PDB file of C-alpha atoms and ligand atoms in Angstrom:
ATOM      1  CA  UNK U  31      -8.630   8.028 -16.869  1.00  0.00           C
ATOM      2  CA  UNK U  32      -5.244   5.892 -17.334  1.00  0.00           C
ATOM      3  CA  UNK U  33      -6.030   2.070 -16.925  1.00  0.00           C
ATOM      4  CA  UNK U  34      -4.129   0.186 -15.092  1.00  0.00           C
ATOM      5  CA  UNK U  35      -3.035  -2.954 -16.455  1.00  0.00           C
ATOM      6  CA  UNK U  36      -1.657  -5.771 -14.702  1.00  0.00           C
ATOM      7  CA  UNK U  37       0.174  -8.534 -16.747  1.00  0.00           C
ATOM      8  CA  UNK U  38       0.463 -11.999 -16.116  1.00  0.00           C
ATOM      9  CA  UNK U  39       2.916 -14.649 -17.002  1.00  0.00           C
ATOM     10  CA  UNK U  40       4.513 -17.917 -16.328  1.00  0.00           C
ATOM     11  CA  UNK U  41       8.048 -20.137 -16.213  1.00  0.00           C
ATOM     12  CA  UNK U  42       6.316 -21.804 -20.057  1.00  0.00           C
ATOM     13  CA  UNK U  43       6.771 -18.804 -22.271  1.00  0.00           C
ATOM     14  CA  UNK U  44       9.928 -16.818 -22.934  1.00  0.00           C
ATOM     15  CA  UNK U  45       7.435 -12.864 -22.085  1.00  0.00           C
ATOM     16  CA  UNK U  46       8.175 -12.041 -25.675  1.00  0.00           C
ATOM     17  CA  UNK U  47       4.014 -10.971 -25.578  1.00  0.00           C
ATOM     18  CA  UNK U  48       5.051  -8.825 -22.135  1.00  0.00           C
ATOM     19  CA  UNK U  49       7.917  -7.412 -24.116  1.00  0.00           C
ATOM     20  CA  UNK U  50       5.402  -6.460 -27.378  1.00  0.00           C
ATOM     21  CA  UNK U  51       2.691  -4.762 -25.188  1.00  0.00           C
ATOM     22  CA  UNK U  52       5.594  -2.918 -23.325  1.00  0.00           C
ATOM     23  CA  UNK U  53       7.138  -1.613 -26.454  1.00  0.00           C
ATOM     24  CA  UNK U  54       3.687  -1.025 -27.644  1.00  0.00           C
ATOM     25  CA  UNK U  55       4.130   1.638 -24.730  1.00  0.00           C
ATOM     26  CA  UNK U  56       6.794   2.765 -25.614  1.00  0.00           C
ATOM     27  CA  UNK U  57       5.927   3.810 -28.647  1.00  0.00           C
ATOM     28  CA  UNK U  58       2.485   5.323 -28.013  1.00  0.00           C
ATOM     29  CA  UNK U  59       1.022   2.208 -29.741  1.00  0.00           C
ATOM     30  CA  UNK U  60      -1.458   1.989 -26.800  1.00  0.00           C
ATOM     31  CA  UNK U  61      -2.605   5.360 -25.196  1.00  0.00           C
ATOM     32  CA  UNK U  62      -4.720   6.147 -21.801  1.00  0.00           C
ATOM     33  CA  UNK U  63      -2.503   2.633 -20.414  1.00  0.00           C
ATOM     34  CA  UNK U  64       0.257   1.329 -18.285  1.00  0.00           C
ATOM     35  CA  UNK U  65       1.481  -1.762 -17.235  1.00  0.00           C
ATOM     36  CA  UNK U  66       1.628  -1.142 -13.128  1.00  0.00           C
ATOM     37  CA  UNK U  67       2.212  -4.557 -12.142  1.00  0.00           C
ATOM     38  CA  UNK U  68       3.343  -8.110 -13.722  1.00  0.00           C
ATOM     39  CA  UNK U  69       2.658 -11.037 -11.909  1.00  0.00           C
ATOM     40  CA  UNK U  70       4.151 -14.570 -12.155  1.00  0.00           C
ATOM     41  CA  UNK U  71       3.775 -18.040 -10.535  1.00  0.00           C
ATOM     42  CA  UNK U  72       6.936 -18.776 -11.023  1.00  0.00           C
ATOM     43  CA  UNK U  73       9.692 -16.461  -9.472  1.00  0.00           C
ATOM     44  CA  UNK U  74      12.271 -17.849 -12.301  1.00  0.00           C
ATOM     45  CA  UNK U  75       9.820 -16.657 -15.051  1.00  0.00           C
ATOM     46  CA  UNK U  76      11.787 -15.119 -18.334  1.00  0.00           C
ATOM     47  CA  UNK U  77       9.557 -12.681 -18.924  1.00  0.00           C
ATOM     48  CA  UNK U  78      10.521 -10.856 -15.560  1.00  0.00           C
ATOM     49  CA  UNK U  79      13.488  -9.490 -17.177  1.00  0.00           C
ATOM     50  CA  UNK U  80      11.242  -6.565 -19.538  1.00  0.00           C
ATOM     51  CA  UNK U  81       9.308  -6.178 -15.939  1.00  0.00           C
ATOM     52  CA  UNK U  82      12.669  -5.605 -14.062  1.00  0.00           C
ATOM     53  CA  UNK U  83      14.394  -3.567 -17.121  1.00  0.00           C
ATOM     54  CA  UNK U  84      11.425  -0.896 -17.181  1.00  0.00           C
ATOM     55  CA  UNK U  85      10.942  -1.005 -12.983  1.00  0.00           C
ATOM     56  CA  UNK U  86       8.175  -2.261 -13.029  1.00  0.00           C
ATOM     57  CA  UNK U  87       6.417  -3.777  -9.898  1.00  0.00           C
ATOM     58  CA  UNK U  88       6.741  -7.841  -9.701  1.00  0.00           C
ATOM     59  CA  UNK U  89       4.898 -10.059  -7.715  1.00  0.00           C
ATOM     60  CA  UNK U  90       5.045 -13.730  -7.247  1.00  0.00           C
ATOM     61  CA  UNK U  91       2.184 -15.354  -6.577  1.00  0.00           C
ATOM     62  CA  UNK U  92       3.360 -19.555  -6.288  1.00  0.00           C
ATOM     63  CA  UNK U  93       0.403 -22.061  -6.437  1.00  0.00           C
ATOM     64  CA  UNK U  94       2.229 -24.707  -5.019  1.00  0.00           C
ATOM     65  CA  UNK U  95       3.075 -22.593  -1.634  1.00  0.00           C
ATOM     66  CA  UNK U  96      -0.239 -22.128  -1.390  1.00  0.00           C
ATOM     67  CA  UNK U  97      -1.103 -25.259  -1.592  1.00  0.00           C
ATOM     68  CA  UNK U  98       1.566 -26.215   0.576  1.00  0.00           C
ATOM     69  CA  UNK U  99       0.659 -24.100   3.303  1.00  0.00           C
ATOM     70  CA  UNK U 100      -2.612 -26.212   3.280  1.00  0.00           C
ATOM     71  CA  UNK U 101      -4.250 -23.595   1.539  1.00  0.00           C
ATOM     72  CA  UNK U 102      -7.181 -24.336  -1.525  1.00  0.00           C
ATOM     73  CA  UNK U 103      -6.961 -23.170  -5.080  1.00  0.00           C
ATOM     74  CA  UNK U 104     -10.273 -21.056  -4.522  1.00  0.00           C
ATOM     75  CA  UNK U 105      -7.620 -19.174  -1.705  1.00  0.00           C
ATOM     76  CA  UNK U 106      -5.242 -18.881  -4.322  1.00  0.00           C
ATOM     77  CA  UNK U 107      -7.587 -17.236  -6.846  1.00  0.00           C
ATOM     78  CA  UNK U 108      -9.428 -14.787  -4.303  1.00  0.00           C
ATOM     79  CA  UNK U 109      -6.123 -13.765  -3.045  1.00  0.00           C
ATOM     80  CA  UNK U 110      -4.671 -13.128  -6.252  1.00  0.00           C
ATOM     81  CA  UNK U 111      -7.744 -11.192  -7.288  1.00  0.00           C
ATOM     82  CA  UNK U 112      -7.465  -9.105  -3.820  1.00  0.00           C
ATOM     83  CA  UNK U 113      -3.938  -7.979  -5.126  1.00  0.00           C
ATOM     84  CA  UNK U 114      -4.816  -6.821  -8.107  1.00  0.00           C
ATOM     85  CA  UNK U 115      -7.892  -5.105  -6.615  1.00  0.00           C
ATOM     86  CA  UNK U 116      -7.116  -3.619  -3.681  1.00  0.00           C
ATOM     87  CA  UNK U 117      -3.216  -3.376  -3.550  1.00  0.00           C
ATOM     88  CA  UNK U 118      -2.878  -2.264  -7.824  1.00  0.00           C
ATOM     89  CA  UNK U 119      -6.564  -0.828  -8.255  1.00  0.00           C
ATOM     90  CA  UNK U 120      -6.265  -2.659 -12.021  1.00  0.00           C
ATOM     91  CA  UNK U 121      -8.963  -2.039 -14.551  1.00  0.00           C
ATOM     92  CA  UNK U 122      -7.637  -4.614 -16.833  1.00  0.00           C
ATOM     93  CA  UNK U 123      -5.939  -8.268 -16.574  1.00  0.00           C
ATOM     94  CA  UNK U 124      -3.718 -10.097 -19.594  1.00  0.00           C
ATOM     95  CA  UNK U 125      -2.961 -13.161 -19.108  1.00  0.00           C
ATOM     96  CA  UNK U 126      -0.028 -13.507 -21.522  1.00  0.00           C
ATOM     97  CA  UNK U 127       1.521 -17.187 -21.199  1.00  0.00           C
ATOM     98  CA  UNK U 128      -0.507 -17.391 -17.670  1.00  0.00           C
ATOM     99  CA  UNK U 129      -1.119 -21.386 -17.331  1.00  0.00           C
ATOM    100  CA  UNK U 130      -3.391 -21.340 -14.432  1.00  0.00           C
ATOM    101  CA  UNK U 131      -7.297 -21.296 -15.032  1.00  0.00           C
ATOM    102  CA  UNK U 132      -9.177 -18.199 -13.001  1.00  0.00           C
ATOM    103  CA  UNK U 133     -12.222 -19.556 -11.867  1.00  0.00           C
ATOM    104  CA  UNK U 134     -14.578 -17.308 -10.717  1.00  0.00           C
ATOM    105  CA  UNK U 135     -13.281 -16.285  -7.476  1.00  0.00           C
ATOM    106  CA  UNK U 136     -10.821 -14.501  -9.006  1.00  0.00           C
ATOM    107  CA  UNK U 137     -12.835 -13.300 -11.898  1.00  0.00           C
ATOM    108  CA  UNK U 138     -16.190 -11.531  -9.780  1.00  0.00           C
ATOM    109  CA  UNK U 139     -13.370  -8.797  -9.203  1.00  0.00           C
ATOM    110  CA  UNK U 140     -12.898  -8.144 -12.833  1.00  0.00           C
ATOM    111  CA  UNK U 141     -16.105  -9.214 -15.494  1.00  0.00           C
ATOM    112  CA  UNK U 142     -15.256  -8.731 -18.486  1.00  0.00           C
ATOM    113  CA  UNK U 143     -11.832  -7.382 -17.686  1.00  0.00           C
ATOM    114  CA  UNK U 144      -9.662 -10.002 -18.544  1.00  0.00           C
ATOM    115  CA  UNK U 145      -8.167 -10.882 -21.817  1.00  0.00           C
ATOM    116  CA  UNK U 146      -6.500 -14.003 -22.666  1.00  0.00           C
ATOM    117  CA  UNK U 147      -3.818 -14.695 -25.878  1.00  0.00           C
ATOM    118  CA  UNK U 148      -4.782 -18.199 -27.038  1.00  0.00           C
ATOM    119  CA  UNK U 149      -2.245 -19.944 -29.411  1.00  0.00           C
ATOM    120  CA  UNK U 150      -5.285 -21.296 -31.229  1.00  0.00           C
ATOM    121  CA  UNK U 151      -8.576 -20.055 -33.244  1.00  0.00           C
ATOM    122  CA  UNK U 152     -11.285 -19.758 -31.435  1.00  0.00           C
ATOM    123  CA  UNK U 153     -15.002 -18.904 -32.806  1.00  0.00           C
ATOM    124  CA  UNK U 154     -17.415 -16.960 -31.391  1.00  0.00           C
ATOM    125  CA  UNK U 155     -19.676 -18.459 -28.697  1.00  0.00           C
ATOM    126  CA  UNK U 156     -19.609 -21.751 -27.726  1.00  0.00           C
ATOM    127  CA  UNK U 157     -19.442 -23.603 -31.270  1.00  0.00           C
ATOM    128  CA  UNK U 158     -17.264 -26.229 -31.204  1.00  0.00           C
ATOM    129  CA  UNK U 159     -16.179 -25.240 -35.044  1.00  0.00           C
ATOM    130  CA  UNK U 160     -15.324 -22.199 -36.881  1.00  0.00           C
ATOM    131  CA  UNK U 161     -15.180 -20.594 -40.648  1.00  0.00           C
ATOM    132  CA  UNK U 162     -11.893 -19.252 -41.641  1.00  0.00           C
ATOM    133  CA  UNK U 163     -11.680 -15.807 -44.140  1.00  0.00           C
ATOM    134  CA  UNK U 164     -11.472 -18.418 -47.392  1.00  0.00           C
ATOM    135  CA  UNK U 165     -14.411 -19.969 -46.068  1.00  0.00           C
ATOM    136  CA  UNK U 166     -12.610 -23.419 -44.935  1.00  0.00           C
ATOM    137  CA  UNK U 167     -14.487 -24.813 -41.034  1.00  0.00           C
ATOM    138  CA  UNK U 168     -11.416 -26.049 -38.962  1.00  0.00           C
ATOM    139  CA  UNK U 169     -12.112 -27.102 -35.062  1.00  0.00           C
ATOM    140  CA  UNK U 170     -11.410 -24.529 -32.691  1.00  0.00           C
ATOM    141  CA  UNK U 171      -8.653 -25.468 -30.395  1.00  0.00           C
ATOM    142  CA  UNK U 172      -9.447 -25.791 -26.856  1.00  0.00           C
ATOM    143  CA  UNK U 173      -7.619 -26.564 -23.990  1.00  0.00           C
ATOM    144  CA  UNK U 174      -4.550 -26.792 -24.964  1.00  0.00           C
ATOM    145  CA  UNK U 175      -0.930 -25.174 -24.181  1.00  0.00           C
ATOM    146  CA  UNK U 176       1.630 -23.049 -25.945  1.00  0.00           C
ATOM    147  CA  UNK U 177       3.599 -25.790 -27.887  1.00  0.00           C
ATOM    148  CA  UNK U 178       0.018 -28.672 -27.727  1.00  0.00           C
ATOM    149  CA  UNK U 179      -1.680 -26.324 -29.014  1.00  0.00           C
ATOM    150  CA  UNK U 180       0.239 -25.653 -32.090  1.00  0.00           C
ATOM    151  CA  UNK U 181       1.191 -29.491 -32.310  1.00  0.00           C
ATOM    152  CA  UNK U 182      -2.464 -30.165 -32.705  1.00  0.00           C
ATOM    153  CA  UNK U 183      -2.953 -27.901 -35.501  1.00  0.00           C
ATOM    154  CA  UNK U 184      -0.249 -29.989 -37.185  1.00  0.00           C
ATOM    155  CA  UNK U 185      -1.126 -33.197 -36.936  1.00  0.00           C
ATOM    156  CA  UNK U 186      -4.362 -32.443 -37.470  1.00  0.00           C
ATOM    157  CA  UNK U 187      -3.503 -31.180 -40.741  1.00  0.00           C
ATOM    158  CA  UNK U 188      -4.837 -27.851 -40.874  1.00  0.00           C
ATOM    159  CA  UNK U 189      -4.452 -25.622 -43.441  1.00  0.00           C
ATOM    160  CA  UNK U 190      -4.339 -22.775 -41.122  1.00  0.00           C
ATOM    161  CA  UNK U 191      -4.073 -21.961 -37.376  1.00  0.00           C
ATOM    162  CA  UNK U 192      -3.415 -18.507 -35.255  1.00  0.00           C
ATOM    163  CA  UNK U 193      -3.771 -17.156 -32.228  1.00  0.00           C
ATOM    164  CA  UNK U 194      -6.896 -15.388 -30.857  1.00  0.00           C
ATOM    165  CA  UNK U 195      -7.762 -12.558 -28.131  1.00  0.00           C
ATOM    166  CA  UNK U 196     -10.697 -13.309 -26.140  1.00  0.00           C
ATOM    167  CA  UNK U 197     -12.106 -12.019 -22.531  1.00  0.00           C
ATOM    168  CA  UNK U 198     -12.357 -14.599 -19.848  1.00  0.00           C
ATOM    169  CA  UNK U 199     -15.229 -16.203 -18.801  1.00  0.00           C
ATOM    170  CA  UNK U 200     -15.189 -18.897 -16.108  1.00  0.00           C
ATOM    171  CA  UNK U 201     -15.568 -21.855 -19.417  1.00  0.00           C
ATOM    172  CA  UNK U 202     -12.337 -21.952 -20.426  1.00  0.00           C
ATOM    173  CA  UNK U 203     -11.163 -20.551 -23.568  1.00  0.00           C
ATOM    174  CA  UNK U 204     -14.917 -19.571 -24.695  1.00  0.00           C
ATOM    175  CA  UNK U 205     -15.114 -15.730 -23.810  1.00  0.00           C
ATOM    176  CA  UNK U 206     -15.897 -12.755 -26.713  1.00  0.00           C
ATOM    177  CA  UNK U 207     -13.678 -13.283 -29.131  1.00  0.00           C
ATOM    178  CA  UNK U 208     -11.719  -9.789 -29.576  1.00  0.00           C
ATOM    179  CA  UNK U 209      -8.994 -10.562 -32.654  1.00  0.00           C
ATOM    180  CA  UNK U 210      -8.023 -13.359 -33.769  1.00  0.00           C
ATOM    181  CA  UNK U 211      -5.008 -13.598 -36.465  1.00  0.00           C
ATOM    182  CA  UNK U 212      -4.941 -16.016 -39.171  1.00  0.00           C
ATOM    183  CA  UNK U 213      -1.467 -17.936 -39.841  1.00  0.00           C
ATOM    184  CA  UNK U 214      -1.067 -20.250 -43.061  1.00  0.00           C
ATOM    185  CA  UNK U 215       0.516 -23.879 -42.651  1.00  0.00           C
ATOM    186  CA  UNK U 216       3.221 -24.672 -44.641  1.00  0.00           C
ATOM    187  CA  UNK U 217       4.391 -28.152 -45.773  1.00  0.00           C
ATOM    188  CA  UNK U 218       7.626 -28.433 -44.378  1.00  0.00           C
ATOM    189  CA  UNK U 219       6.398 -26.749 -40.654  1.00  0.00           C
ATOM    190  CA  UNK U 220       7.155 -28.063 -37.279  1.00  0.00           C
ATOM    191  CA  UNK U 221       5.965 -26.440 -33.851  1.00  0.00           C
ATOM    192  CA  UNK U 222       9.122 -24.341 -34.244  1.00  0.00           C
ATOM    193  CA  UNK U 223       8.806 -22.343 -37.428  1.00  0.00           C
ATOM    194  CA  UNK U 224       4.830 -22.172 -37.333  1.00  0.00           C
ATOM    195  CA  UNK U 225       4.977 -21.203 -33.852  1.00  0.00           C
ATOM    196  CA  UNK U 226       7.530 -18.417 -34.521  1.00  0.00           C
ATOM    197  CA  UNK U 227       5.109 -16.959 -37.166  1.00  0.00           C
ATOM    198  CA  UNK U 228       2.256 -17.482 -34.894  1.00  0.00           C
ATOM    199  CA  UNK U 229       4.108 -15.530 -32.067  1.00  0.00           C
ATOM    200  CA  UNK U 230       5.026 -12.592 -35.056  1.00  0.00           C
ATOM    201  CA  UNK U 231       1.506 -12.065 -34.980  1.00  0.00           C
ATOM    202  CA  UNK U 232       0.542 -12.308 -31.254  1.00  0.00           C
ATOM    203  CA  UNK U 233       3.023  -9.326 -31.127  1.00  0.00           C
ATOM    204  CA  UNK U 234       0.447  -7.136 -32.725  1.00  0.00           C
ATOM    205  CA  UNK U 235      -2.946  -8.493 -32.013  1.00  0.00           C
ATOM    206  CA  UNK U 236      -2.511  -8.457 -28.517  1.00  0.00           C
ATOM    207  CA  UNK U 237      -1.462  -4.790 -27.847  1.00  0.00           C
ATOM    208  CA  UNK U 238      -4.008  -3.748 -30.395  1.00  0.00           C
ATOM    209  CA  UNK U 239      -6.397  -5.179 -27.584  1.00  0.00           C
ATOM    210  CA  UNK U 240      -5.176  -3.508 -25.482  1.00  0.00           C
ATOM    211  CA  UNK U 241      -5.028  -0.393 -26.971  1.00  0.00           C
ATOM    212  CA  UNK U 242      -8.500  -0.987 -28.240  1.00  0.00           C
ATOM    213  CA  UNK U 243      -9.829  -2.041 -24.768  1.00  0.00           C
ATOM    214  CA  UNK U 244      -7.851   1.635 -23.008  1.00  0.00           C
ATOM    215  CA  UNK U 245      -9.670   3.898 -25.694  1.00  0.00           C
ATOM    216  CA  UNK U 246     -12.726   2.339 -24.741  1.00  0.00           C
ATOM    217  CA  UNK U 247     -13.633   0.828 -27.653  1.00  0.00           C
ATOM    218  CA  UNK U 248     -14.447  -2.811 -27.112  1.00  0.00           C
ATOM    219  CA  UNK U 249     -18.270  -3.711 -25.825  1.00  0.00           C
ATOM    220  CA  UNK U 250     -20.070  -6.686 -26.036  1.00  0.00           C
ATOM    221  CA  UNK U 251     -23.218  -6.839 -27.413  1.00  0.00           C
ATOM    222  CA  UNK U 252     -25.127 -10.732 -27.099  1.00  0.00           C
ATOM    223  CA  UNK U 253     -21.813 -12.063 -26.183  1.00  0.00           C
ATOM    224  CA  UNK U 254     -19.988 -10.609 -29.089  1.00  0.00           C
ATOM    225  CA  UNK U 255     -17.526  -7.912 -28.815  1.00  0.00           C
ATOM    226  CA  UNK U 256     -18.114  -4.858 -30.788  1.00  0.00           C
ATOM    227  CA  UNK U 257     -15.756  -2.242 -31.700  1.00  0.00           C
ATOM    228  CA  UNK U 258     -16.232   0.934 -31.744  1.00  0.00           C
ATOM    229  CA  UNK U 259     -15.721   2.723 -34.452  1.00  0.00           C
ATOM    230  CA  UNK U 260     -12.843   5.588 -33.380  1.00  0.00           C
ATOM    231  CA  UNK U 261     -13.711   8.200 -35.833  1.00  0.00           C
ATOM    232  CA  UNK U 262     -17.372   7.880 -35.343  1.00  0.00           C
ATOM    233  CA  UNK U 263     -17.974   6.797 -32.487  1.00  0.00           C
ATOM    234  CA  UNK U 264     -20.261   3.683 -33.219  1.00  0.00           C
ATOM    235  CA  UNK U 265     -20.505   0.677 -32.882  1.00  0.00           C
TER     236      UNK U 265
HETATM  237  C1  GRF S 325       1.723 -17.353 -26.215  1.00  0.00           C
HETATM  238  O1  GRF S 325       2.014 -18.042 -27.405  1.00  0.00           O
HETATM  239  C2  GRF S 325       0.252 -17.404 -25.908  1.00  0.00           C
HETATM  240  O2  GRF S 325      -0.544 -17.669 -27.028  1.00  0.00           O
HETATM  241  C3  GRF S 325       0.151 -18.523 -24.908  1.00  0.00           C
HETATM  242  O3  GRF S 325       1.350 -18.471 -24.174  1.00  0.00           O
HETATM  243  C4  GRF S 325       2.391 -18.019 -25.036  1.00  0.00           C
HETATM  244  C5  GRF S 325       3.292 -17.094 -24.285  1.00  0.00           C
HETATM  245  O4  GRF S 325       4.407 -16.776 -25.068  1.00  0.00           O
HETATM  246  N1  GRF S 325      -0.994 -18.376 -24.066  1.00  0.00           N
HETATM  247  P1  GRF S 325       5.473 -15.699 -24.625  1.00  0.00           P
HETATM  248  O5  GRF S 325       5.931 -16.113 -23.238  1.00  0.00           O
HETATM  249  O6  GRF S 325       4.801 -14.376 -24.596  1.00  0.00           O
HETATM  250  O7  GRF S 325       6.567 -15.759 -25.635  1.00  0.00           O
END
């Protein structure tokens, strides 16, 4: 069966991730998918522009008139996860550039069935450190923003940073790790040029998790996510 895939971004980014995973569409990068719905916070959102090109659905969803309207956050979340649910049927959420944190009210609709792009490395589990391929242990990068997070890789002097895939669990920016892409720090970087490359690579990993999670491939296994093998068939 197609999954349906709703997409969600924000006013912070610029949607260039939106705009990869839809021309990952395009292009039969991802099979057994489509986008059916992108949601933003923020009705002036960039992003909406690849939504609104290719017709595809919009909804805005604005925190702040919730809160407003004398409304709670846990509203905001179990509404927003109603949406999805009942209105789009969606099988899987991205959060690409989404600044809000789903807490669990949202996320009982959809376990293990949202992914997150992270501008930073994450590990696997909960360790608060992680090995990179040439064996260096940098401090995975929590919490932290678009821009932060990339500024903290700086003057923190990494050697390397990247961006990772992960699904969503309720503790912020600790779910499976899916990918997670490797990007070299040069001398002379600021947030600007290391961010750029870090995006170049966001471009692929993320609609490779995608396509990976439409064929069915991803599973997690002791809070690690396995891939399945596509020739073979195992894991
Ligand atoms: C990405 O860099 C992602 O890692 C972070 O938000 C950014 C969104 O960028 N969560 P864009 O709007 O897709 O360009």
């Amino acid at each position: 069966m197609v999954k349906k895939i709703a997409v969600l971004i924000s006013d912070k980014g610029t949607g260039s991730n939106l705009d990869a995973i839809l021309q990952a569409f395009d292009n039969s990068q991802i099979l057994n998918g489509k986008v059916t719905v992108v949601i933003s916070d923020k009705k002036d959102a960039q992003g909406l522009i690849h939504a609104h090109k290719r017709n595809i659905p919009i909804e805005i969803k604005s925190l702040k008139e919730y809160l407003q309207q004398g409304k709670t956050r846990r509203n905001y979340d179990h509404d927003l996860g109603q949406i999805l649910k009942k209105k789009y049927d969606i099988d899987l959420v991205v959060l690409a550039g989404w600044m809000l944190i789903l807490g669990s009210e949202f996320l009982k609709y959809f376990p293990n069935k949202v992914i997150n792009l992270h501008p930073g490395l994450l590990p696997d589990g909960d360790s608060d450190y992680l090995v990179l391929s040439d064996g260096v242990r940098i401090k995975a990068i929590r919490g932290l923003h678009t821009d932060a997070a990339v500024q903290f890789a700086l003057d923190h002097h990494y050697p390397v940073t990247g961006s990772t895939v992960h699904f969503v669990t309720p503790v912020v920016d600790q779910g499976s790790v899916i990918i997670r892409s490797e990007v070299k720090i040069k001398n002379n970087d600021d947030v600007k040029t290391l961010y750029h490359r870090m995006k170049k690579e966001e471009h692929k990993i993320l609609p490779k998790a995608i396509a990976l999670y439409c064929e069915d491939r991803l599973f997690i296994r002791k809070g690690r996510v396995i891939i399945k093998d596509a020739e073979t068939g195992s894991a």
